[in-house]
CSV table of C-alpha atoms in Angstrom, one decimal:
chain,number,residue,atom,x,y,z
A,1,UNK,CA,-0.1,-0.4,-0.1
A,2,UNK,CA,2.7,2.6,0.9
A,3,UNK,CA,4.2,2.0,-2.6
A,4,UNK,CA,1.2,2.9,-4.7
A,5,UNK,CA,0.3,6.2,-2.8
A,6,UNK,CA,4.5,6.5,-3.9
A,7,UNK,CA,3.6,6.7,-6.5
A,8,UNK,CA,0.6,8.8,-6.8
A,9,UNK,CA,1.6,11.7,-5.0
A,10,UNK,CA,5.2,11.5,-6.6
A,11,UNK,CA,2.7,12.0,-9.6
A,12,UNK,CA,0.4,14.8,-9.2
A,13,UNK,CA,0.2,17.2,-10.9
A,14,UNK,CA,2.0,20.8,-10.3
A,15,UNK,CA,-0.1,23.9,-9.5
A,16,UNK,CA,0.4,25.6,-11.8
A,17,UNK,CA,2.5,28.9,-12.4
A,18,UNK,CA,0.6,32.7,-11.5
A,19,UNK,CA,0.5,35.4,-14.8
A,20,UNK,CA,2.4,38.3,-13.8
A,21,UNK,CA,0.6,41.5,-14.5
A,22,UNK,CA,2.6,41.9,-16.3
A,23,UNK,CA,3.3,39.8,-18.0
A,24,UNK,CA,-0.9,39.9,-19.5
A,25,UNK,CA,0.0,43.9,-19.6
A,26,UNK,CA,2.3,42.8,-22.7
A,27,UNK,CA,0.5,40.2,-23.3
A,28,UNK,CA,-2.5,43.0,-24.1
A,29,UNK,CA,0.0,45.1,-25.6
A,30,UNK,CA,1.1,43.1,-28.1
A,31,UNK,CA,-2.6,42.2,-29.0
A,32,UNK,CA,-3.6,46.5,-29.8
A,33,UNK,CA,0.0,46.8,-31.8
A,34,UNK,CA,-1.2,44.1,-34.1
A,35,UNK,CA,-4.5,45.0,-34.6
A,36,UNK,CA,-3.5,48.2,-35.1
A,37,UNK,CA,-0.7,47.3,-36.9
A,38,UNK,CA,-3.9,45.5,-39.5
A,39,UNK,CA,-6.5,48.9,-39.2
A,40,UNK,CA,-3.5,50.4,-40.8
A,41,UNK,CA,-2.2,47.6,-43.7
A,42,UNK,CA,-6.0,47.9,-44.4
A,43,UNK,CA,-6.6,51.7,-43.5
A,44,UNK,CA,-4.3,53.6,-44.7
A,45,UNK,CA,-1.9,51.6,-47.5
A,46,UNK,CA,-5.3,50.4,-48.9
A,47,UNK,CA,-4.2,46.8,-49.0
A,48,UNK,CA,-6.5,44.4,-48.8
A,49,UNK,CA,-8.5,43.2,-46.3
A,50,UNK,CA,-7.1,40.0,-46.7
A,51,UNK,CA,-4.0,41.3,-47.1
A,52,UNK,CA,-3.5,42.6,-43.8
A,53,UNK,CA,-5.0,39.9,-41.8
A,54,UNK,CA,-2.5,37.8,-43.4
A,55,UNK,CA,0.2,40.1,-42.9
A,56,UNK,CA,-0.9,41.0,-38.7
A,57,UNK,CA,-0.9,37.2,-38.7
A,58,UNK,CA,2.5,36.9,-39.5
A,59,UNK,CA,3.9,38.7,-37.3
A,60,UNK,CA,1.3,37.2,-34.2
A,61,UNK,CA,3.4,33.5,-34.9
A,62,UNK,CA,6.8,34.9,-35.4
A,63,UNK,CA,6.1,36.7,-31.6
A,64,UNK,CA,4.6,33.3,-31.0
A,65,UNK,CA,7.8,32.4,-31.7
A,66,UNK,CA,10.1,34.9,-30.2
A,67,UNK,CA,7.7,34.1,-27.0
A,68,UNK,CA,8.2,30.5,-27.1
A,69,UNK,CA,12.1,30.1,-27.2
A,70,UNK,CA,12.6,33.0,-24.9
A,71,UNK,CA,10.8,31.1,-22.0
A,72,UNK,CA,12.1,27.8,-23.2
A,73,UNK,CA,15.8,29.3,-22.6
A,74,UNK,CA,14.8,31.2,-19.0
A,75,UNK,CA,13.2,27.6,-18.0
A,76,UNK,CA,16.1,25.5,-18.6
A,77,UNK,CA,18.6,27.9,-16.9
A,78,UNK,CA,16.3,27.3,-13.4
């Protein structure tokens, strides 16, 4: 019985890390900038709607890739 309890406690999930307020603010700023980039391309530069969506989506995915790499590097240093 003690072996089962040891295995169960060993595989229990750790409580998730809380997201800091600065992270939430940074994500909100990034979303606002991406929206601004979309509106600038669509309304000011007069490129097509689909082109503006694609450009904004590409910039968003590139930003997510950078965030992922930075997070991986920071987590591997712990």
